[in-house]
């Protein structure tokens, strides 16, 4: 069993990151995606939360991989893009087409095939927004 949407691993094991503020007396629901062989219920799992200092992220370039399909699903918003097997891709998202206040979805993904489908299912991948629209770019790691 492993945490599929982990952004990294440390001495305590795999971890996720929620890159936004959680205000006092508020909460946020995070979707943890586990991969388990054989497919069976996950038991005896206790998550731990830690507050960490904010980090800065390098702005994405204006070029990237084209999103070739996008649609709303019952689980979130799906995008599809061509990929090179084994290459790493970061999904960049923003509330406006100018991408002035962009964010990077967590974690970046390694392409398992020559086409990738990715679903924005909300936290911890992406931050919830009050905006009625969201725009996506796909950036291949250098």
C-alpha positions as YAML, in Angstrom:
chain: A
units: angstrom
residues:
- id: 1
  name: UNK
  ca: [0.00, 0.00, 0.00]
- id: 2
  name: UNK
  ca: [1.30, 3.46, -0.80]
- id: 3
  name: UNK
  ca: [0.06, 7.03, -0.82]
- id: 4
  name: UNK
  ca: [-0.30, 7.70, -4.54]
- id: 5
  name: UNK
  ca: [-0.67, 11.49, -4.27]
- id: 6
  name: UNK
  ca: [2.30, 11.97, -1.92]
- id: 7
  name: UNK
  ca: [4.55, 14.92, -2.77]
- id: 8
  name: UNK
  ca: [7.54, 13.36, -1.03]
- id: 9
  name: UNK
  ca: [8.84, 10.97, 1.61]
- id: 10
  name: UNK
  ca: [10.76, 11.60, 4.83]
- id: 11
  name: UNK
  ca: [11.73, 9.53, 7.88]
- id: 12
  name: UNK
  ca: [8.05, 9.33, 8.92]
- id: 13
  name: UNK
  ca: [6.98, 8.07, 5.48]
- id: 14
  name: UNK
  ca: [5.13, 9.57, 2.50]
- id: 15
  name: UNK
  ca: [3.46, 12.95, 2.91]
- id: 16
  name: UNK
  ca: [1.11, 15.37, 1.16]
- id: 17
  name: UNK
  ca: [1.22, 19.14, 1.15]
- id: 18
  name: UNK
  ca: [-1.64, 21.65, 1.30]
- id: 19
  name: UNK
  ca: [-0.14, 24.89, 0.02]
- id: 20
  name: UNK
  ca: [-2.61, 27.39, 1.41]
- id: 21
  name: UNK
  ca: [-3.57, 28.94, 4.71]
- id: 22
  name: UNK
  ca: [-5.87, 27.08, 7.10]
- id: 23
  name: UNK
  ca: [-7.36, 29.74, 9.35]
- id: 24
  name: UNK
  ca: [-8.00, 29.34, 13.07]
- id: 25
  name: UNK
  ca: [-11.22, 27.42, 13.88]
- id: 26
  name: UNK
  ca: [-11.54, 26.22, 10.29]
- id: 27
  name: UNK
  ca: [-10.91, 22.93, 8.55]
- id: 28
  name: UNK
  ca: [-10.13, 21.57, 5.12]
- id: 29
  name: UNK
  ca: [-10.99, 18.16, 3.65]
- id: 30
  name: UNK
  ca: [-8.07, 16.45, 1.92]
- id: 31
  name: UNK
  ca: [-8.41, 13.54, -0.51]
- id: 32
  name: UNK
  ca: [-5.72, 10.91, 0.12]
- id: 33
  name: UNK
  ca: [-5.28, 8.54, -2.82]
- id: 34
  name: UNK
  ca: [-3.93, 5.13, -1.87]
- id: 35
  name: UNK
  ca: [-2.76, 2.38, -4.20]
- id: 36
  name: UNK
  ca: [-3.15, -1.04, -2.65]
- id: 37
  name: UNK
  ca: [-2.42, -4.53, -3.97]
- id: 38
  name: UNK
  ca: [-4.48, -6.61, -3.50]
- id: 39
  name: UNK
  ca: [-7.43, -4.27, -3.64]
- id: 40
  name: UNK
  ca: [-8.81, -4.30, -0.10]
- id: 41
  name: UNK
  ca: [-9.95, -1.82, 2.56]
- id: 42
  name: UNK
  ca: [-7.24, 0.24, 4.22]
- id: 43
  name: UNK
  ca: [-7.26, -0.42, 7.96]
- id: 44
  name: UNK
  ca: [-5.21, 0.82, 10.92]
- id: 45
  name: UNK
  ca: [-4.15, 4.04, 9.20]
- id: 46
  name: UNK
  ca: [-3.77, 7.18, 11.32]
- id: 47
  name: UNK
  ca: [-2.73, 10.38, 9.49]
- id: 48
  name: UNK
  ca: [-0.66, 13.05, 11.25]
- id: 49
  name: UNK
  ca: [-0.81, 16.80, 10.48]
- id: 50
  name: UNK
  ca: [2.11, 19.20, 10.81]
- id: 51
  name: UNK
  ca: [2.31, 22.95, 10.15]
- id: 52
  name: UNK
  ca: [5.29, 23.92, 8.01]
- id: 53
  name: UNK
  ca: [6.61, 27.27, 6.74]
- id: 54
  name: UNK
  ca: [5.46, 28.41, 3.31]
- id: 55
  name: UNK
  ca: [7.71, 27.72, 0.33]
- id: 56
  name: UNK
  ca: [8.20, 29.68, -2.88]
- id: 57
  name: UNK
  ca: [7.73, 28.13, -6.28]
- id: 58
  name: UNK
  ca: [9.43, 29.08, -9.54]
- id: 59
  name: UNK
  ca: [6.96, 30.61, -12.04]
- id: 60
  name: UNK
  ca: [6.09, 28.36, -14.99]
- id: 61
  name: UNK
  ca: [7.15, 29.26, -18.49]
- id: 62
  name: UNK
  ca: [4.46, 30.38, -20.90]
- id: 63
  name: UNK
  ca: [4.92, 27.34, -23.11]
- id: 64
  name: UNK
  ca: [3.89, 23.85, -22.12]
- id: 65
  name: UNK
  ca: [2.15, 20.69, -23.18]
- id: 66
  name: UNK
  ca: [-1.26, 21.17, -24.80]
- id: 67
  name: UNK
  ca: [-4.36, 20.05, -22.90]
- id: 68
  name: UNK
  ca: [-6.26, 18.05, -25.53]
- id: 69
  name: UNK
  ca: [-9.36, 17.11, -23.54]
- id: 70
  name: UNK
  ca: [-11.19, 18.65, -20.61]
- id: 71
  name: UNK
  ca: [-14.50, 17.80, -19.00]
- id: 72
  name: UNK
  ca: [-16.39, 17.92, -15.72]
- id: 73
  name: UNK
  ca: [-16.81, 14.53, -14.02]
- id: 74
  name: UNK
  ca: [-18.62, 13.45, -10.86]
- id: 75
  name: UNK
  ca: [-15.22, 13.35, -9.10]
- id: 76
  name: UNK
  ca: [-13.88, 16.70, -10.31]
- id: 77
  name: UNK
  ca: [-12.52, 18.26, -13.50]
- id: 78
  name: UNK
  ca: [-10.57, 16.00, -15.88]
- id: 79
  name: UNK
  ca: [-7.84, 17.13, -18.25]
- id: 80
  name: UNK
  ca: [-5.95, 14.95, -20.73]
- id: 81
  name: UNK
  ca: [-2.65, 15.66, -22.45]
- id: 82
  name: UNK
  ca: [-0.01, 13.89, -24.56]
- id: 83
  name: UNK
  ca: [3.06, 12.80, -22.63]
- id: 84
  name: UNK
  ca: [6.37, 11.01, -22.84]
- id: 85
  name: UNK
  ca: [6.50, 7.88, -20.68]
- id: 86
  name: UNK
  ca: [8.65, 8.44, -17.60]
- id: 87
  name: UNK
  ca: [8.77, 12.25, -17.90]
- id: 88
  name: UNK
  ca: [7.54, 14.45, -15.03]
- id: 89
  name: UNK
  ca: [4.70, 16.94, -15.52]
- id: 90
  name: UNK
  ca: [3.30, 19.67, -13.29]
- id: 91
  name: UNK
  ca: [-0.27, 20.89, -13.63]
- id: 92
  name: UNK
  ca: [-0.44, 24.69, -13.34]
- id: 93
  name: UNK
  ca: [-3.83, 26.23, -12.57]
- id: 94
  name: UNK
  ca: [-5.32, 29.68, -12.09]
- id: 95
  name: UNK
  ca: [-8.68, 31.42, -11.79]
- id: 96
  name: UNK
  ca: [-8.05, 33.55, -14.89]
- id: 97
  name: UNK
  ca: [-6.61, 33.01, -18.39]
- id: 98
  name: UNK
  ca: [-3.73, 35.44, -17.74]
- id: 99
  name: UNK
  ca: [-2.32, 33.08, -15.05]
- id: 100
  name: UNK
  ca: [-1.28, 36.07, -12.91]
- id: 101
  name: UNK
  ca: [-2.08, 34.22, -9.66]
- id: 102
  name: UNK
  ca: [-1.14, 30.72, -10.70]
- id: 103
  name: UNK
  ca: [-0.57, 27.72, -8.43]
- id: 104
  name: UNK
  ca: [1.04, 24.33, -9.03]
- id: 105
  name: UNK
  ca: [-1.00, 21.21, -8.32]
- id: 106
  name: UNK
  ca: [0.66, 18.78, -5.90]
- id: 107
  name: UNK
  ca: [2.26, 16.40, -6.56]
- id: 108
  name: UNK
  ca: [3.84, 16.56, -10.01]
- id: 109
  name: UNK
  ca: [3.16, 13.36, -11.90]
- id: 110
  name: UNK
  ca: [5.32, 10.91, -13.82]
- id: 111
  name: UNK
  ca: [3.69, 9.87, -17.09]
- id: 112
  name: UNK
  ca: [2.77, 6.16, -17.06]
- id: 113
  name: UNK
  ca: [1.77, 6.22, -20.76]
- id: 114
  name: UNK
  ca: [1.85, 8.44, -23.85]
- id: 115
  name: UNK
  ca: [-1.45, 10.09, -22.77]
- id: 116
  name: UNK
  ca: [-2.23, 11.21, -19.23]
- id: 117
  name: UNK
  ca: [-5.62, 11.88, -17.66]
- id: 118
  name: UNK
  ca: [-5.53, 13.93, -14.47]
- id: 119
  name: UNK
  ca: [-8.51, 14.82, -12.27]
- id: 120
  name: UNK
  ca: [-8.68, 17.98, -10.20]
- id: 121
  name: UNK
  ca: [-10.51, 16.55, -7.20]
- id: 122
  name: UNK
  ca: [-9.63, 19.46, -4.91]
- id: 123
  name: UNK
  ca: [-7.39, 19.47, -1.82]
- id: 124
  name: UNK
  ca: [-4.63, 18.49, -1.40]
- id: 125
  name: UNK
  ca: [-3.93, 18.51, -5.18]
- id: 126
  name: UNK
  ca: [-5.41, 21.96, -5.68]
- id: 127
  name: UNK
  ca: [-6.71, 24.75, -3.47]
- id: 128
  name: UNK
  ca: [-10.47, 25.34, -3.33]
- id: 129
  name: UNK
  ca: [-11.60, 28.56, -4.96]
- id: 130
  name: UNK
  ca: [-14.70, 30.75, -5.00]
- id: 131
  name: UNK
  ca: [-14.08, 31.54, -8.67]
- id: 132
  name: UNK
  ca: [-16.60, 30.17, -11.19]
- id: 133
  name: UNK
  ca: [-13.79, 29.18, -13.58]
- id: 134
  name: UNK
  ca: [-10.36, 27.57, -13.54]
- id: 135
  name: UNK
  ca: [-7.69, 27.40, -16.23]
- id: 136
  name: UNK
  ca: [-4.99, 24.74, -16.61]
- id: 137
  name: UNK
  ca: [-1.55, 24.41, -18.18]
- id: 138
  name: UNK
  ca: [0.73, 21.39, -18.22]
- id: 139
  name: UNK
  ca: [4.45, 21.99, -17.74]
- id: 140
  name: UNK
  ca: [7.03, 19.29, -18.46]
- id: 141
  name: UNK
  ca: [9.95, 19.23, -15.99]
- id: 142
  name: UNK
  ca: [13.30, 20.14, -17.49]
...
